[in-house]
Amino acid sequence: MQKSIMMKGPTRCRTPPCAHSSLSINSLSLSLYHQSSQPSSSSMAFSFILLLSSVAAAFLLFIRRIRYRRMGLPPGSLGYPLIGETLQLIKAYKTENPEPFIDERVARYGSVFMTHLFGEPTIFSADAEMNRFVLQNEGKLFEGSYPASICNLLGKHSLVLMKGSLHKRMHSLTMSFANSSIIKDHLMLDIDRLVQFNLDSWSSRVLLMEEAKKITFELTVKQLMSFDPGEWSERLRKEYILVIEGFFSLPIPLFSTTYRKAIKARRKVAEELTVVVMKRRTEEEEGGERKKDMLAALLAADEGFSDEEIVDFLVAILVAGYETTSTIMTLAVKFVTETPLALAQLKEEHETIRVMKKSDSESLEWSDYKSMPFTQCVVNETLRIANIIGGVFRRAMTDVEIKGYKIPKGWKVFSSFRAVHLDPNHFKDARTFNPWRWQSNSVTRSPSNVFAPFGGGPRICPGYELARVALSVFLHRLVTGFSWVPAEQDKLVFFPTTRTQKRYPIIVKRRDCGLSSTLR
């Protein structure tokens, strides 16, 4: 993100100017006055051209509005030429309260409206029914479409950009490594060990978001390539930070320092992963022991993926696992800290589990995870309030008619999960953190068909169950092993991704029960 530069105004002279200087300035001013009072023919011509251009632009905008109405498009505004309403969107999402951007337009135009974002005319949907329709018709009426910066940084072979039967196959493969059975039998132990290993290193003051990112990145690296935490994974993680910062930057290296750094970091990541892929391929060809991770499955796939295709796939999966789950962890802690009653009930639930163990470092089991009902309420409410995935971009593959409007072929659609999740028509006191709304006996329980924190349809996030388990294990180890208070005030911002502005610094104090695990 580029820094804004404050320009200082002129400073006053400490000593008065000499008479000669004053006379020269006054003479020059008088000369300029006489010149400006008698406009030249060239300045008159320029003024006429400027006026004519303004009239022509206004006329074209008027004609465009008439044409769009006849096309049956939703109401709305395309904003300024070329940039549309992109700057207003970014400005709103850089604050802790981006809702006015959506609220003002929904109040004026309705839950489906036309706008212009990131260089393209876009239909913005704050409507749950329309969002479901768009997600369920992936590959039929709509296809994934993301800003060029994201596409370039993830790579042309990433899961995000795959289409058709190949996407279906790779999505299924990814889910097979993150479903309940795999987590229960293989990943649960790794998750708990990695969480304990990282929490063991905590001292009095920690940046919770940074610590959460270490945990989720190391977990994803372990799942994909069977690497334990070390210098290599930490070096790779630091490059990923630069890659992610370039997601919503201008995709022209010459004009964007952020994008230029992101492209350079992406190249380094790809080089590191290529070395790993080539080494593993050689080991398997020579009859070495085959590991039970996602890389092994990719190398053995019938499609015969190239090294470049596998690397692009790994890059995208690492981004997904690194950024989203760590943010959920951080915000869950922030929200329960600001809601003492919720924190007390969370502690009570996890203390019940802890006292059943022989020691504090004894690993959690799948049955422990399934005995955390209130924790799941906290997870749901964190996902609903925070909206780590605020929405998804899709492009119409053909003319589509829905809810009385027409979406022209080639136009983008932004399905906003955030707008639906924070709609008081769906959730009572929608902008208040209230985990009890998810309890089965709650009279304010929200309809599940409007809750879509992981998307939906064929492109639903394949790691949604793994994210829930990782967060639940993290909360267990945190509340049973530590007490904490915020080190300073921090706030949420939502651009380029959802995060806390100061990475949520907290002062932690280890409880007497302590943590004594080591990564074995």
PDB file of N, CA, C and O in Angstrom, residues 245-286:
ATOM      1  N   GLU A 245       0.185  -8.626   0.007  1.00  0.00           N
ATOM      2  CA  GLU A 245       0.015  -7.172  -0.007  1.00  0.00           C
ATOM      3  C   GLU A 245      -0.214  -6.634  -1.411  1.00  0.00           C
ATOM      4  O   GLU A 245      -0.773  -5.551  -1.589  1.00  0.00           O
ATOM      5  N   GLY A 246       0.185  -7.388  -2.421  1.00  0.00           N
ATOM      6  CA  GLY A 246       0.019  -6.925  -3.790  1.00  0.00           C
ATOM      7  C   GLY A 246      -1.278  -7.334  -4.451  1.00  0.00           C
ATOM      8  O   GLY A 246      -1.516  -7.019  -5.623  1.00  0.00           O
ATOM      9  N   PHE A 247      -2.163  -8.027  -3.718  1.00  0.00           N
ATOM     10  CA  PHE A 247      -3.381  -8.563  -4.312  1.00  0.00           C
ATOM     11  C   PHE A 247      -4.278  -7.496  -4.937  1.00  0.00           C
ATOM     12  O   PHE A 247      -4.860  -7.704  -5.990  1.00  0.00           O
ATOM     13  N   PHE A 248      -4.433  -6.368  -4.265  1.00  0.00           N
ATOM     14  CA  PHE A 248      -5.343  -5.338  -4.773  1.00  0.00           C
ATOM     15  C   PHE A 248      -4.579  -4.073  -5.160  1.00  0.00           C
ATOM     16  O   PHE A 248      -5.042  -2.968  -4.943  1.00  0.00           O
ATOM     17  N   SER A 249      -3.418  -4.266  -5.749  1.00  0.00           N
ATOM     18  CA  SER A 249      -2.622  -3.141  -6.221  1.00  0.00           C
ATOM     19  C   SER A 249      -2.759  -3.024  -7.732  1.00  0.00           C
ATOM     20  O   SER A 249      -3.256  -3.937  -8.403  1.00  0.00           O
ATOM     21  N   LEU A 250      -2.314  -1.905  -8.266  1.00  0.00           N
ATOM     22  CA  LEU A 250      -2.331  -1.699  -9.704  1.00  0.00           C
ATOM     23  C   LEU A 250      -1.339  -2.672 -10.339  1.00  0.00           C
ATOM     24  O   LEU A 250      -0.144  -2.636 -10.031  1.00  0.00           O
ATOM     25  N   PRO A 251      -1.799  -3.570 -11.236  1.00  0.00           N
ATOM     26  CA  PRO A 251      -0.929  -4.630 -11.755  1.00  0.00           C
ATOM     27  C   PRO A 251       0.051  -4.164 -12.824  1.00  0.00           C
ATOM     28  O   PRO A 251       0.201  -4.795 -13.867  1.00  0.00           O
ATOM     29  N   ILE A 252       0.721  -3.042 -12.556  1.00  0.00           N
ATOM     30  CA  ILE A 252       1.724  -2.508 -13.471  1.00  0.00           C
ATOM     31  C   ILE A 252       2.976  -2.208 -12.644  1.00  0.00           C
ATOM     32  O   ILE A 252       3.004  -1.234 -11.880  1.00  0.00           O
ATOM     33  N   PRO A 253       4.008  -3.040 -12.742  1.00  0.00           N
ATOM     34  CA  PRO A 253       5.195  -2.865 -11.886  1.00  0.00           C
ATOM     35  C   PRO A 253       5.806  -1.471 -11.956  1.00  0.00           C
ATOM     36  O   PRO A 253       6.311  -0.970 -10.959  1.00  0.00           O
ATOM     37  N   LEU A 254       5.729  -0.830 -13.119  1.00  0.00           N
ATOM     38  CA  LEU A 254       6.346   0.481 -13.285  1.00  0.00           C
ATOM     39  C   LEU A 254       5.707   1.536 -12.387  1.00  0.00           C
ATOM     40  O   LEU A 254       6.380   2.443 -11.896  1.00  0.00           O
ATOM     41  N   PHE A 255       4.392   1.406 -12.145  1.00  0.00           N
ATOM     42  CA  PHE A 255       3.663   2.428 -11.395  1.00  0.00           C
ATOM     43  C   PHE A 255       3.327   2.012  -9.962  1.00  0.00           C
ATOM     44  O   PHE A 255       2.831   2.825  -9.196  1.00  0.00           O
ATOM     45  N   SER A 256       3.540   0.768  -9.608  1.00  0.00           N
ATOM     46  CA  SER A 256       3.154   0.301  -8.267  1.00  0.00           C
ATOM     47  C   SER A 256       4.322  -0.411  -7.593  1.00  0.00           C
ATOM     48  O   SER A 256       4.692  -1.519  -7.981  1.00  0.00           O
ATOM     49  N   THR A 257       4.879   0.239  -6.571  1.00  0.00           N
ATOM     50  CA  THR A 257       5.962  -0.385  -5.805  1.00  0.00           C
ATOM     51  C   THR A 257       5.478  -1.644  -5.102  1.00  0.00           C
ATOM     52  O   THR A 257       6.193  -2.654  -5.038  1.00  0.00           O
ATOM     53  N   THR A 258       4.263  -1.585  -4.577  1.00  0.00           N
ATOM     54  CA  THR A 258       3.692  -2.740  -3.871  1.00  0.00           C
ATOM     55  C   THR A 258       3.592  -3.950  -4.796  1.00  0.00           C
ATOM     56  O   THR A 258       3.973  -5.072  -4.426  1.00  0.00           O
ATOM     57  N   TYR A 259       3.083  -3.720  -6.004  1.00  0.00           N
ATOM     58  CA  TYR A 259       2.933  -4.827  -6.957  1.00  0.00           C
ATOM     59  C   TYR A 259       4.305  -5.345  -7.402  1.00  0.00           C
ATOM     60  O   TYR A 259       4.505  -6.558  -7.536  1.00  0.00           O
ATOM     61  N   ARG A 260       5.247  -4.446  -7.598  1.00  0.00           N
ATOM     62  CA  ARG A 260       6.595  -4.847  -8.019  1.00  0.00           C
ATOM     63  C   ARG A 260       7.238  -5.749  -6.964  1.00  0.00           C
ATOM     64  O   ARG A 260       7.850  -6.778  -7.289  1.00  0.00           O
ATOM     65  N   LYS A 261       7.092  -5.375  -5.692  1.00  0.00           N
ATOM     66  CA  LYS A 261       7.643  -6.205  -4.607  1.00  0.00           C
ATOM     67  C   LYS A 261       6.919  -7.552  -4.535  1.00  0.00           C
ATOM     68  O   LYS A 261       7.537  -8.581  -4.250  1.00  0.00           O
ATOM     69  N   ALA A 262       5.605  -7.525  -4.770  1.00  0.00           N
ATOM     70  CA  ALA A 262       4.819  -8.760  -4.708  1.00  0.00           C
ATOM     71  C   ALA A 262       5.235  -9.742  -5.801  1.00  0.00           C
ATOM     72  O   ALA A 262       5.359 -10.955  -5.562  1.00  0.00           O
ATOM     73  N   ILE A 263       5.455  -9.235  -7.008  1.00  0.00           N
ATOM     74  CA  ILE A 263       5.880 -10.088  -8.114  1.00  0.00           C
ATOM     75  C   ILE A 263       7.257 -10.702  -7.825  1.00  0.00           C
ATOM     76  O   ILE A 263       7.500 -11.891  -8.070  1.00  0.00           O
ATOM     77  N   LYS A 264       8.146  -9.887  -7.278  1.00  0.00           N
ATOM     78  CA  LYS A 264       9.486 -10.381  -6.925  1.00  0.00           C
ATOM     79  C   LYS A 264       9.398 -11.469  -5.850  1.00  0.00           C
ATOM     80  O   LYS A 264      10.071 -12.502  -5.935  1.00  0.00           O
ATOM     81  N   ALA A 265       8.564 -11.249  -4.845  1.00  0.00           N
ATOM     82  CA  ALA A 265       8.395 -12.238  -3.768  1.00  0.00           C
ATOM     83  C   ALA A 265       7.754 -13.513  -4.303  1.00  0.00           C
ATOM     84  O   ALA A 265       8.142 -14.625  -3.924  1.00  0.00           O
ATOM     85  N   ARG A 266       6.803 -13.360  -5.208  1.00  0.00           N
ATOM     86  CA  ARG A 266       6.133 -14.523  -5.795  1.00  0.00           C
ATOM     87  C   ARG A 266       7.139 -15.386  -6.568  1.00  0.00           C
ATOM     88  O   ARG A 266       7.083 -16.610  -6.531  1.00  0.00           O
ATOM     89  N   ARG A 267       8.071 -14.726  -7.241  1.00  0.00           N
ATOM     90  CA  ARG A 267       9.103 -15.439  -7.991  1.00  0.00           C
ATOM     91  C   ARG A 267       9.982 -16.256  -7.042  1.00  0.00           C
ATOM     92  O   ARG A 267      10.333 -17.404  -7.321  1.00  0.00           O
ATOM     93  N   LYS A 268      10.319 -15.654  -5.884  1.00  0.00           N
ATOM     94  CA  LYS A 268      11.134 -16.365  -4.897  1.00  0.00           C
ATOM     95  C   LYS A 268      10.393 -17.569  -4.332  1.00  0.00           C
ATOM     96  O   LYS A 268      10.975 -18.650  -4.156  1.00  0.00           O
ATOM     97  N   VAL A 269       9.106 -17.384  -4.032  1.00  0.00           N
ATOM     98  CA  VAL A 269       8.292 -18.487  -3.513  1.00  0.00           C
ATOM     99  C   VAL A 269       8.248 -19.625  -4.524  1.00  0.00           C
ATOM    100  O   VAL A 269       8.410 -20.800  -4.170  1.00  0.00           O
ATOM    101  N   ALA A 270       8.002 -19.281  -5.788  1.00  0.00           N
ATOM    102  CA  ALA A 270       7.923 -20.302  -6.831  1.00  0.00           C
ATOM    103  C   ALA A 270       9.238 -21.061  -6.972  1.00  0.00           C
ATOM    104  O   ALA A 270       9.251 -22.293  -7.158  1.00  0.00           O
ATOM    105  N   GLU A 271      10.355 -20.354  -6.858  1.00  0.00           N
ATOM    106  CA  GLU A 271      11.664 -21.007  -6.963  1.00  0.00           C
ATOM    107  C   GLU A 271      11.878 -21.996  -5.817  1.00  0.00           C
ATOM    108  O   GLU A 271      12.367 -23.115  -6.031  1.00  0.00           O
ATOM    109  N   GLU A 272      11.514 -21.587  -4.608  1.00  0.00           N
ATOM    110  CA  GLU A 272      11.662 -22.468  -3.444  1.00  0.00           C
ATOM    111  C   GLU A 272      10.791 -23.720  -3.581  1.00  0.00           C
ATOM    112  O   GLU A 272      11.238 -24.841  -3.307  1.00  0.00           O
ATOM    113  N   LEU A 273       9.545 -23.523  -3.995  1.00  0.00           N
ATOM    114  CA  LEU A 273       8.629 -24.660  -4.126  1.00  0.00           C
ATOM    115  C   LEU A 273       9.031 -25.567  -5.284  1.00  0.00           C
ATOM    116  O   LEU A 273       8.854 -26.791  -5.214  1.00  0.00           O
ATOM    117  N   THR A 274       9.573 -24.998  -6.347  1.00  0.00           N
ATOM    118  CA  THR A 274      10.011 -25.807  -7.487  1.00  0.00           C
ATOM    119  C   THR A 274      11.118 -26.768  -7.075  1.00  0.00           C
ATOM    120  O   THR A 274      11.132 -27.934  -7.487  1.00  0.00           O
ATOM    121  N   VAL A 275      12.033 -26.296  -6.245  1.00  0.00           N
ATOM    122  CA  VAL A 275      13.107 -27.162  -5.743  1.00  0.00           C
ATOM    123  C   VAL A 275      12.517 -28.343  -4.972  1.00  0.00           C
ATOM    124  O   VAL A 275      12.938 -29.495  -5.143  1.00  0.00           O
ATOM    125  N   VAL A 276      11.519 -28.060  -4.123  1.00  0.00           N
ATOM    126  CA  VAL A 276      10.879 -29.119  -3.337  1.00  0.00           C
ATOM    127  C   VAL A 276      10.182 -30.129  -4.246  1.00  0.00           C
ATOM    128  O   VAL A 276      10.322 -31.350  -4.079  1.00  0.00           O
ATOM    129  N   VAL A 277       9.435 -29.629  -5.227  1.00  0.00           N
ATOM    130  CA  VAL A 277       8.692 -30.506  -6.142  1.00  0.00           C
ATOM    131  C   VAL A 277       9.648 -31.388  -6.936  1.00  0.00           C
ATOM    132  O   VAL A 277       9.433 -32.600  -7.072  1.00  0.00           O
ATOM    133  N   MET A 278      10.701 -30.808  -7.461  1.00  0.00           N
ATOM    134  CA  MET A 278      11.663 -31.573  -8.269  1.00  0.00           C
ATOM    135  C   MET A 278      12.344 -32.647  -7.426  1.00  0.00           C
ATOM    136  O   MET A 278      12.539 -33.780  -7.890  1.00  0.00           O
ATOM    137  N   LYS A 279      12.692 -32.305  -6.199  1.00  0.00           N
ATOM    138  CA  LYS A 279      13.347 -33.272  -5.319  1.00  0.00           C
ATOM    139  C   LYS A 279      12.407 -34.431  -4.989  1.00  0.00           C
ATOM    140  O   LYS A 279      12.812 -35.605  -5.046  1.00  0.00           O
ATOM    141  N   ARG A 280      11.158 -34.100  -4.674  1.00  0.00           N
ATOM    142  CA  ARG A 280      10.192 -35.156  -4.348  1.00  0.00           C
ATOM    143  C   ARG A 280       9.899 -36.041  -5.568  1.00  0.00           C
ATOM    144  O   ARG A 280       9.742 -37.260  -5.441  1.00  0.00           O
ATOM    145  N   ARG A 281       9.832 -35.438  -6.737  1.00  0.00           N
ATOM    146  CA  ARG A 281       9.569 -36.214  -7.945  1.00  0.00           C
ATOM    147  C   ARG A 281      10.709 -37.215  -8.188  1.00  0.00           C
ATOM    148  O   ARG A 281      10.473 -38.388  -8.523  1.00  0.00           O
ATOM    149  N   THR A 282      11.937 -36.744  -7.987  1.00  0.00           N
ATOM    150  CA  THR A 282      13.098 -37.620  -8.174  1.00  0.00           C
ATOM    151  C   THR A 282      13.099 -38.759  -7.165  1.00  0.00           C
ATOM    152  O   THR A 282      13.362 -39.917  -7.508  1.00  0.00           O
ATOM    153  N   GLU A 283      12.776 -38.433  -5.907  1.00  0.00           N
ATOM    154  CA  GLU A 283      12.741 -39.459  -4.858  1.00  0.00           C
ATOM    155  C   GLU A 283      11.722 -40.541  -5.169  1.00  0.00           C
ATOM    156  O   GLU A 283      11.991 -41.740  -4.983  1.00  0.00           O
ATOM    157  N   GLU A 284      10.554 -40.148  -5.651  1.00  0.00           N
ATOM    158  CA  GLU A 284       9.503 -41.121  -5.943  1.00  0.00           C
ATOM    159  C   GLU A 284       9.861 -41.955  -7.171  1.00  0.00           C
ATOM    160  O   GLU A 284       9.537 -43.150  -7.240  1.00  0.00           O
ATOM    161  N   GLU A 285      10.504 -41.343  -8.161  1.00  0.00           N
ATOM    162  CA  GLU A 285      10.914 -42.094  -9.355  1.00  0.00           C
ATOM    163  C   GLU A 285      11.988 -43.125  -9.020  1.00  0.00           C
ATOM    164  O   GLU A 285      12.095 -44.154  -9.680  1.00  0.00           O
ATOM    165  N   GLU A 286      12.776 -42.830  -7.980  1.00  0.00           N
ATOM    166  CA  GLU A 286      13.832 -43.757  -7.569  1.00  0.00           C
ATOM    167  C   GLU A 286      13.342 -44.774  -6.541  1.00  0.00           C
ATOM    168  O   GLU A 286      14.144 -45.522  -5.982  1.00  0.00           O
TER     169      GLU A 286
END
